[in-house]
Coordinates of C-alpha atoms in Angstrom, one line a residue:
M27 CA 67.9 112.0 111.4
A28 CA 66.2 108.9 112.7
S29 CA 64.9 108.2 109.2
N30 CA 68.3 108.6 107.6
N31 CA 69.8 106.1 110.2
T32 CA 67.2 103.5 109.1
N33 CA 67.9 104.0 105.4
H34 CA 71.7 103.8 105.9
H35 CA 71.2 100.7 108.1
R36 CA 69.4 99.0 105.3
S37 CA 72.2 99.8 102.9
I38 CA 74.8 98.1 105.0
T39 CA 72.9 95.1 106.5
D40 CA 70.5 94.1 103.6
I41 CA 72.9 91.6 102.6
N42 CA 70.6 89.7 100.3
G43 CA 70.1 92.1 97.5
S44 CA 70.0 95.8 98.0
H45 CA 72.7 96.2 95.3
P46 CA 72.8 94.0 92.2
I47 CA 75.8 91.7 92.0
P48 CA 77.5 90.9 88.6
K49 CA 77.3 87.1 87.8
K50 CA 80.8 85.8 88.0
P51 CA 82.0 82.1 88.3
K52 CA 82.1 81.1 92.0
L53 CA 84.3 78.4 93.4
S54 CA 81.2 76.9 95.2
S55 CA 77.5 77.5 94.7
S56 CA 74.9 78.7 97.2
S57 CA 71.1 78.9 96.7
S58 CA 69.3 82.2 97.6
S59 CA 67.4 80.3 100.2
S60 CA 70.7 79.7 102.2
F61 CA 72.2 83.2 102.1
I62 CA 73.5 84.4 105.5
T63 CA 71.1 86.6 107.5
V64 CA 71.7 89.7 109.5
S65 CA 71.3 87.7 112.8
E66 CA 73.7 85.1 111.6
I67 CA 76.3 87.8 110.9
E68 CA 75.9 89.2 114.2
S69 CA 76.3 85.8 115.8
E70 CA 79.4 85.1 113.7
F71 CA 81.0 88.2 115.1
S72 CA 79.6 88.2 118.5
H73 CA 83.1 88.0 120.1
H74 CA 83.8 91.6 118.9
D75 CA 83.9 94.1 121.7
T76 CA 80.4 95.7 121.4
T77 CA 81.6 99.0 123.2
I78 CA 83.8 99.8 120.3
A79 CA 83.0 101.2 116.9
R80 CA 85.3 99.0 115.0
I81 CA 85.7 100.8 111.6
N82 CA 89.5 99.6 111.2
N83 CA 89.1 96.2 109.6
G84 CA 92.0 97.2 107.3
S85 CA 94.6 96.8 110.1
F86 CA 94.0 93.3 111.5
G87 CA 91.0 92.0 109.6
S88 CA 88.3 89.9 111.3
C89 CA 87.5 86.2 111.9
P90 CA 84.0 84.7 112.2
S91 CA 83.2 82.3 115.0
S92 CA 82.7 79.4 112.6
I93 CA 86.2 79.8 111.1
I94 CA 87.7 80.2 114.7
S95 CA 86.0 76.9 115.5
A96 CA 87.4 75.3 112.5
Q97 CA 90.8 76.5 113.5
Q98 CA 90.4 75.1 117.0
Q99 CA 89.7 71.7 115.5
W100 CA 92.8 71.7 113.7
Q101 CA 94.8 72.7 116.8
L102 CA 93.2 69.9 118.7
K103 CA 93.9 67.4 116.1
Y104 CA 97.6 68.4 116.2
L105 CA 97.7 68.3 120.1
R106 CA 96.0 64.9 120.3
Q107 CA 98.9 63.3 118.3
P108 CA 101.5 65.6 116.9
D109 CA 103.4 62.9 115.0
H110 CA 100.3 61.5 113.2
F111 CA 99.2 65.1 112.3
Y112 CA 102.6 66.0 110.9
F113 CA 103.0 62.9 108.8
N114 CA 99.4 62.4 107.7
Y115 CA 97.5 65.7 107.8
L116 CA 99.7 68.8 107.5
K117 CA 101.0 68.6 104.1
P118 CA 97.8 67.6 102.4
A119 CA 95.8 70.3 104.1
I120 CA 98.3 73.0 103.3
N121 CA 98.2 71.9 99.6
N122 CA 94.3 71.9 99.7
S123 CA 94.6 75.6 101.0
R124 CA 97.2 76.5 98.2
S125 CA 94.9 74.9 95.6
I126 CA 91.9 77.1 96.6
I127 CA 94.2 80.2 96.6
K128 CA 95.5 79.3 93.1
D129 CA 91.9 79.3 91.8
L130 CA 91.0 82.4 93.6
V131 CA 93.8 84.4 92.1
N132 CA 93.8 82.6 88.7
A133 CA 97.4 81.3 88.8
Q134 CA 98.4 78.8 86.3
N135 CA 100.3 76.4 88.4
L136 CA 100.1 75.2 92.0
D137 CA 103.9 75.5 92.3
E138 CA 103.4 79.3 91.8
I139 CA 101.6 79.6 95.2
S140 CA 103.4 79.5 98.6
I141 CA 101.7 80.0 101.9
V142 CA 103.6 82.3 104.3
D143 CA 102.7 84.1 107.6
N144 CA 101.9 87.5 106.2
A145 CA 102.9 89.9 103.4
T146 CA 105.9 91.2 105.4
T147 CA 107.3 87.7 105.3
A148 CA 106.6 87.6 101.6
A149 CA 108.4 90.9 101.1
A150 CA 111.4 89.7 103.0
I151 CA 111.5 86.7 100.7
V152 CA 111.7 88.7 97.6
L153 CA 114.0 91.4 98.9
Q154 CA 116.4 88.8 100.4
H155 CA 116.6 87.3 96.8
T156 CA 117.3 90.7 95.4
A157 CA 120.0 91.2 98.1
W158 CA 121.7 87.8 97.1
C159 CA 121.6 89.0 93.5
F160 CA 123.6 92.0 94.5
R161 CA 126.0 90.0 96.6
E162 CA 126.7 87.3 94.1
G163 CA 127.3 89.8 91.2
K164 CA 124.2 89.1 89.2
F165 CA 123.2 92.8 89.9
N166 CA 125.8 95.7 89.7
K167 CA 126.4 97.9 92.8
G168 CA 124.2 100.9 92.4
D169 CA 121.6 99.2 90.4
V170 CA 118.1 100.4 91.4
V171 CA 115.1 99.1 93.2
V172 CA 111.9 101.5 92.9
M173 CA 109.2 101.4 95.4
L174 CA 106.3 103.9 96.2
H175 CA 106.7 106.5 98.9
Y176 CA 103.6 105.1 100.5
A177 CA 105.1 101.5 100.7
Y178 CA 104.3 99.8 104.0
G179 CA 106.7 100.6 106.7
A180 CA 108.0 97.2 107.2
V181 CA 108.6 96.9 103.5
K182 CA 110.8 100.2 103.7
K183 CA 112.8 98.6 106.6
S184 CA 113.3 95.4 104.6
M185 CA 114.8 97.6 101.9
E186 CA 117.4 98.9 104.3
A187 CA 117.9 95.4 105.7
Y188 CA 118.4 93.6 102.4
V189 CA 118.7 96.0 99.4
T190 CA 120.6 98.9 100.6
R191 CA 123.1 96.9 102.6
A192 CA 123.7 94.7 99.6
G193 CA 124.7 97.8 97.5
G194 CA 121.4 98.5 95.8
K195 CA 120.0 102.0 95.3
V196 CA 116.3 102.5 96.4
I197 CA 114.4 105.2 94.6
E198 CA 110.9 106.2 96.1
V199 CA 108.1 107.3 93.9
P200 CA 106.7 110.5 95.5
L201 CA 102.8 110.2 95.3
P202 CA 100.4 113.1 95.7
F203 CA 97.8 113.1 98.5
P204 CA 95.0 113.8 98.3
V205 CA 95.1 112.3 94.8
N206 CA 92.7 113.0 92.1
S207 CA 93.3 110.5 89.3
N208 CA 95.5 107.5 88.2
D209 CA 97.2 109.9 85.8
E210 CA 98.8 111.7 88.7
I211 CA 100.4 108.3 89.9
V212 CA 101.4 107.2 86.4
T213 CA 103.2 110.5 85.9
E214 CA 105.2 110.3 89.1
F215 CA 106.1 106.6 88.4
R216 CA 107.4 107.4 84.9
K217 CA 109.5 110.2 86.5
A218 CA 111.0 107.7 89.0
L219 CA 111.9 105.2 86.3
E220 CA 113.7 107.9 84.4
K221 CA 115.6 109.0 87.4
G222 CA 116.6 105.3 88.1
K223 CA 118.1 104.9 84.7
I224 CA 120.3 107.8 84.9
D225 CA 124.1 106.9 84.1
G226 CA 123.1 103.7 82.6
K227 CA 121.9 102.1 85.8
K228 CA 119.5 99.2 85.5
I229 CA 116.3 99.0 87.5
R230 CA 116.4 95.5 88.7
L231 CA 113.1 95.5 90.7
A232 CA 110.0 97.7 91.1
V233 CA 107.9 97.2 94.3
I234 CA 104.3 98.4 93.8
D235 CA 101.5 98.4 96.2
H236 CA 98.0 97.4 95.0
V237 CA 96.3 99.1 97.8
T238 CA 98.4 101.5 99.8
S239 CA 98.0 101.2 103.6
M240 CA 98.4 104.8 104.8
P241 CA 97.1 106.8 103.1
C242 CA 95.0 104.2 101.5
V243 CA 94.5 104.4 97.7
V244 CA 94.0 101.8 94.9
I245 CA 97.1 102.0 92.7
P246 CA 96.7 101.2 89.0
V247 CA 99.0 98.2 89.2
K248 CA 98.3 96.8 85.6
E249 CA 99.2 100.0 84.0
L250 CA 102.3 100.5 86.2
I251 CA 103.4 96.9 85.3
R252 CA 103.0 97.5 81.6
I253 CA 105.1 100.6 81.9
C254 CA 107.7 98.5 83.7
R255 CA 107.9 96.1 80.9
D256 CA 108.1 98.8 78.3
E257 CA 110.9 100.5 80.2
G258 CA 113.0 97.4 80.9
V259 CA 112.4 97.0 84.5
E260 CA 113.6 93.4 85.3
Q261 CA 111.1 92.2 87.7
V262 CA 108.1 93.6 89.5
F263 CA 106.8 92.7 93.0
V264 CA 103.3 93.7 94.0
D265 CA 102.7 94.2 97.7
A266 CA 99.0 93.5 97.9
A267 CA 98.4 93.1 101.6
H268 CA 94.9 94.2 101.3
S269 CA 93.8 92.8 98.0
I270 CA 92.0 89.4 98.5
G271 CA 88.5 90.2 99.3
C272 CA 89.1 94.0 98.6
V273 CA 90.0 94.4 95.0
D274 CA 90.0 92.2 91.8
V275 CA 92.9 89.9 91.9
D276 CA 94.0 88.0 88.7
M277 CA 97.4 86.9 88.1
Q278 CA 97.1 86.5 84.3
E279 CA 95.7 90.1 84.0
I280 CA 98.0 91.7 86.5
G281 CA 101.2 90.1 85.1
A282 CA 103.6 90.6 88.1
D283 CA 106.6 88.3 88.8
Y284 CA 105.7 88.3 92.5
Y285 CA 102.6 89.1 94.2
T286 CA 101.5 88.8 97.9
S287 CA 98.3 89.3 99.7
N288 CA 97.1 88.4 103.3
L289 CA 94.0 86.3 103.8
H290 CA 93.6 87.6 107.4
K291 CA 92.6 91.0 106.5
W292 CA 89.7 90.8 104.0
F293 CA 89.2 87.1 103.4
F294 CA 88.2 86.2 107.1
C295 CA 91.1 83.9 107.9
P296 CA 92.5 84.1 111.4
P297 CA 95.9 85.6 111.8
S298 CA 98.2 84.9 110.2
I299 CA 98.2 83.7 106.7
A300 CA 99.3 85.1 103.3
F301 CA 100.2 83.8 99.9
L302 CA 103.2 84.6 97.8
Y303 CA 102.7 84.1 94.0
T304 CA 106.0 83.5 92.1
K305 CA 105.5 83.7 88.3
K306 CA 106.8 80.5 86.7
N307 CA 109.2 81.7 84.1
P308 CA 113.0 81.9 83.6
K309 CA 113.3 85.6 84.3
S310 CA 111.4 85.4 87.6
G311 CA 114.2 83.4 89.3
G312 CA 111.6 81.8 91.4
S313 CA 113.6 78.7 92.0
D314 CA 116.1 80.8 93.8
L315 CA 113.7 82.1 96.4
H316 CA 113.9 80.8 99.8
H317 CA 112.0 81.2 103.1
P318 CA 114.2 83.3 105.5
V319 CA 113.7 80.6 108.2
V320 CA 115.8 77.7 107.1
S321 CA 114.4 74.3 108.0
H322 CA 115.2 70.8 106.8
E323 CA 113.0 71.5 103.7
Y324 CA 115.5 74.0 102.4
G325 CA 116.1 73.5 98.7
N326 CA 112.9 71.6 98.0
G327 CA 111.2 74.8 96.5
L328 CA 109.7 77.8 98.3
A329 CA 106.2 76.3 98.6
V330 CA 107.6 73.2 100.4
E331 CA 110.1 75.4 102.5
S332 CA 107.3 77.7 103.6
A333 CA 105.0 74.9 104.5
W334 CA 107.3 73.7 107.2
I335 CA 109.4 76.2 109.2
G336 CA 109.7 74.2 112.3
T337 CA 107.2 73.4 115.1
R338 CA 104.7 76.0 115.4
D339 CA 100.9 76.5 114.9
Y340 CA 99.9 76.0 111.3
S341 CA 96.2 76.1 111.8
A342 CA 95.5 79.5 110.2
Q343 CA 96.9 78.2 107.1
L344 CA 94.5 75.2 107.0
V345 CA 91.0 76.9 107.3
V346 CA 91.1 78.5 103.8
P347 CA 88.4 76.1 102.7
N348 CA 86.3 77.2 105.6
A349 CA 86.8 80.8 104.8
L350 CA 85.7 80.1 101.2
E351 CA 82.6 78.4 102.6
F352 CA 81.8 81.5 104.8
V353 CA 82.2 84.0 101.9
N354 CA 79.9 81.9 99.7
R355 CA 77.1 82.2 102.2
F356 CA 76.8 85.7 100.9
E357 CA 75.2 86.8 97.7
G358 CA 77.7 87.0 95.0
G359 CA 80.4 85.4 97.3
I360 CA 83.5 87.4 97.8
E361 CA 82.8 89.5 94.7
G362 CA 79.4 90.5 96.2
I363 CA 81.1 91.3 99.7
K364 CA 83.8 93.5 98.3
K365 CA 81.3 95.4 96.0
R366 CA 79.0 96.2 98.9
N367 CA 81.8 97.1 101.2
H368 CA 83.1 99.5 98.5
E369 CA 79.6 101.1 98.0
V370 CA 78.9 101.5 101.7
V371 CA 82.3 102.7 102.8
V372 CA 82.1 105.5 100.1
E373 CA 78.6 106.3 101.3
M374 CA 79.8 106.6 104.9
G375 CA 82.8 108.7 103.8
D376 CA 80.6 111.1 102.0
M377 CA 78.3 111.3 105.1
L378 CA 81.3 112.3 107.2
V379 CA 83.0 114.9 104.9
K380 CA 79.7 116.6 104.5
A381 CA 79.3 116.6 108.3
W382 CA 82.7 118.2 108.8
G383 CA 83.1 120.3 105.7
T384 CA 86.1 118.4 104.4
H385 CA 86.8 116.0 101.5
L386 CA 87.7 112.5 100.8
G387 CA 91.4 111.6 100.0
S388 CA 90.7 110.2 96.5
P389 CA 87.7 109.7 94.1
A390 CA 85.5 106.7 94.8
H391 CA 87.0 104.6 92.0
M392 CA 90.4 104.9 93.7
C393 CA 89.0 103.4 97.0
A394 CA 88.2 99.8 97.8
S395 CA 86.8 98.9 101.2
M396 CA 88.8 101.8 102.7
V397 CA 88.4 105.5 102.3
M398 CA 90.5 108.4 103.7
V399 CA 88.2 111.1 105.3
G400 CA 89.4 114.6 105.9
L401 CA 89.1 115.7 109.6
P402 CA 88.2 119.2 110.6
T403 CA 91.2 121.5 110.6
C404 CA 90.5 123.0 114.0
L405 CA 91.6 119.7 115.6
G406 CA 95.2 120.8 115.1
I407 CA 96.8 117.6 113.8
R408 CA 100.2 118.9 113.3
S409 CA 102.4 115.8 113.3
D410 CA 102.5 111.9 113.2
A411 CA 102.5 112.0 117.1
D412 CA 99.3 114.2 117.1
A413 CA 97.7 111.6 114.8
L414 CA 98.5 108.7 117.0
K415 CA 97.5 110.7 120.2
L416 CA 94.1 111.5 118.7
R417 CA 93.6 108.0 117.5
A418 CA 94.1 106.7 121.1
H419 CA 91.9 109.5 122.6
L420 CA 89.1 108.4 120.3
R421 CA 89.5 104.8 121.3
D422 CA 89.8 105.5 125.0
V423 CA 87.3 108.2 125.4
F424 CA 84.8 107.6 122.7
G425 CA 85.1 103.9 121.8
V426 CA 86.0 104.4 118.2
E427 CA 88.8 102.6 116.6
V428 CA 90.1 104.2 113.4
P429 CA 93.5 105.1 112.2
I430 CA 94.5 108.7 111.7
Y431 CA 97.0 109.9 109.0
Y432 CA 99.0 113.1 109.1
R433 CA 99.6 114.9 105.8
P434 CA 102.2 117.8 106.1
P435 CA 100.9 120.9 104.5
R436 CA 102.4 122.1 101.2
D437 CA 104.0 125.5 100.7
G438 CA 101.5 128.1 100.2
E439 CA 98.5 126.1 101.5
V440 CA 95.9 128.0 103.5
D441 CA 94.2 126.3 106.3
P442 CA 94.7 122.9 104.7
V443 CA 93.4 119.4 105.8
T444 CA 96.3 117.9 107.5
G445 CA 94.4 114.9 109.2
Y446 CA 92.6 112.1 107.6
A447 CA 90.9 109.1 109.1
R448 CA 91.0 105.8 107.2
I449 CA 87.6 104.1 107.6
S450 CA 86.9 100.5 106.6
H451 CA 83.7 98.7 106.0
Q452 CA 83.3 94.9 106.5
V453 CA 80.1 92.8 106.8
Y454 CA 79.8 93.2 110.5
N455 CA 79.8 97.0 110.5
K456 CA 76.6 99.0 111.0
V457 CA 75.9 102.7 110.3
E458 CA 75.9 103.3 114.0
D459 CA 79.6 102.7 114.0
Y460 CA 80.2 105.6 111.5
Y461 CA 77.6 107.9 113.4
K462 CA 79.4 107.3 116.6
F463 CA 82.7 108.4 115.0
R464 CA 80.9 111.5 113.5
D465 CA 79.5 112.4 116.8
A466 CA 82.7 112.1 118.6
V467 CA 84.6 114.4 116.3
N468 CA 81.6 116.9 116.5
Q469 CA 81.9 116.8 120.3
L470 CA 85.6 117.5 120.2
V471 CA 85.0 120.4 117.8
D472 CA 82.1 121.8 119.9
N473 CA 84.3 121.6 122.9
G474 CA 87.2 123.6 121.4
F475 CA 89.5 120.4 121.5
A476 CA 92.9 120.6 119.8
C477 CA 95.6 117.9 119.8
T478 CA 97.9 120.4 121.9
L479 CA 95.6 119.4 124.8
L480 CA 96.6 115.8 124.8
S481 CA 99.7 114.7 126.8
G482 CA 102.5 112.8 125.1

């Protein structure tokens, strides 16, 4: 096993060329002589708790020391002279970050990019606008909003808070899991659209995840958006909380009316920063979107409203240039990082399911930098509560941080896999993190552990 450990370790930490990287335009250049080294990566993330196998980058992301330092400089600049900072630094610095994001996602106009705290805030902005359309009679009572069953929990709550209360009908697209192909997702999506148009109702908005959270699956957004256009869906909002630094993001190719992604998950920014793209065309209604926190900038456009929502710490939104500089220290920049993350997390997922005799939750091409890994059935994961208790047990007893997902068994299934772990890979991870997880689960199995043994 020692030789295998060494080989896997090389595949994770040989940053400068173990996998060929496709040549794509970069926003800045870096010569091969200045690529980041393994020791420099370890230094950048030396503030991480070394007792924890942190294979859950997907939840909260990670921020290198150099970017934390840059953030602190912005914080001090503000604290030294707040008035001078507000009148002379804040607006141009935010616009600089917006400009970089615009180029990263291939938006056509800077006005299409607003910076907000997180994807949840972006969802609130879009769904609040939808609610106003119902309240003001632009949409009819009972008109439909479609979303995926695996939509993020906060987005589902926002549907309750805005759309349902305003008189809209929400239809969820039931997705299979485990999933074997994009066709399965497309089929269910078409069925939901057909259901939404019963009795002449109009589908006013479709909310589509780019990468679902739990369980994590890469959704064929471009194909689903094309279907929406063909079927007369009025607007499309892509909740892509994980996308930047994780999957390909191109606003011209994707074609959504609204699109949001966090930069603190996979683009190394500190919490919290996200962008909301609003397509500049008459149908998008972008000029009617407003930040839910009303400041004196209300009415000056969403980007300006979002850039000032009152006195608060804006520093996370100002270090996007530093994050870009950090990713360009790696071969291939962010394209190289996400390619290697994908290859290695699939490799580690395969290693785990072979060790446990289970399976992955989706084929490799439907994974990005996260993979769903089936857990041994003997662990007895029978509910969401069991999944949460097992996650805490792995953290507290074994020093492993990984989310656990419960999948209810289907009728007629015999001894099904009901528990899945969502493993992530980011540049700081080592193969030992995944072996630590494997060995912890193996020990639980050897000891005859079951979730029923854990107290509430």
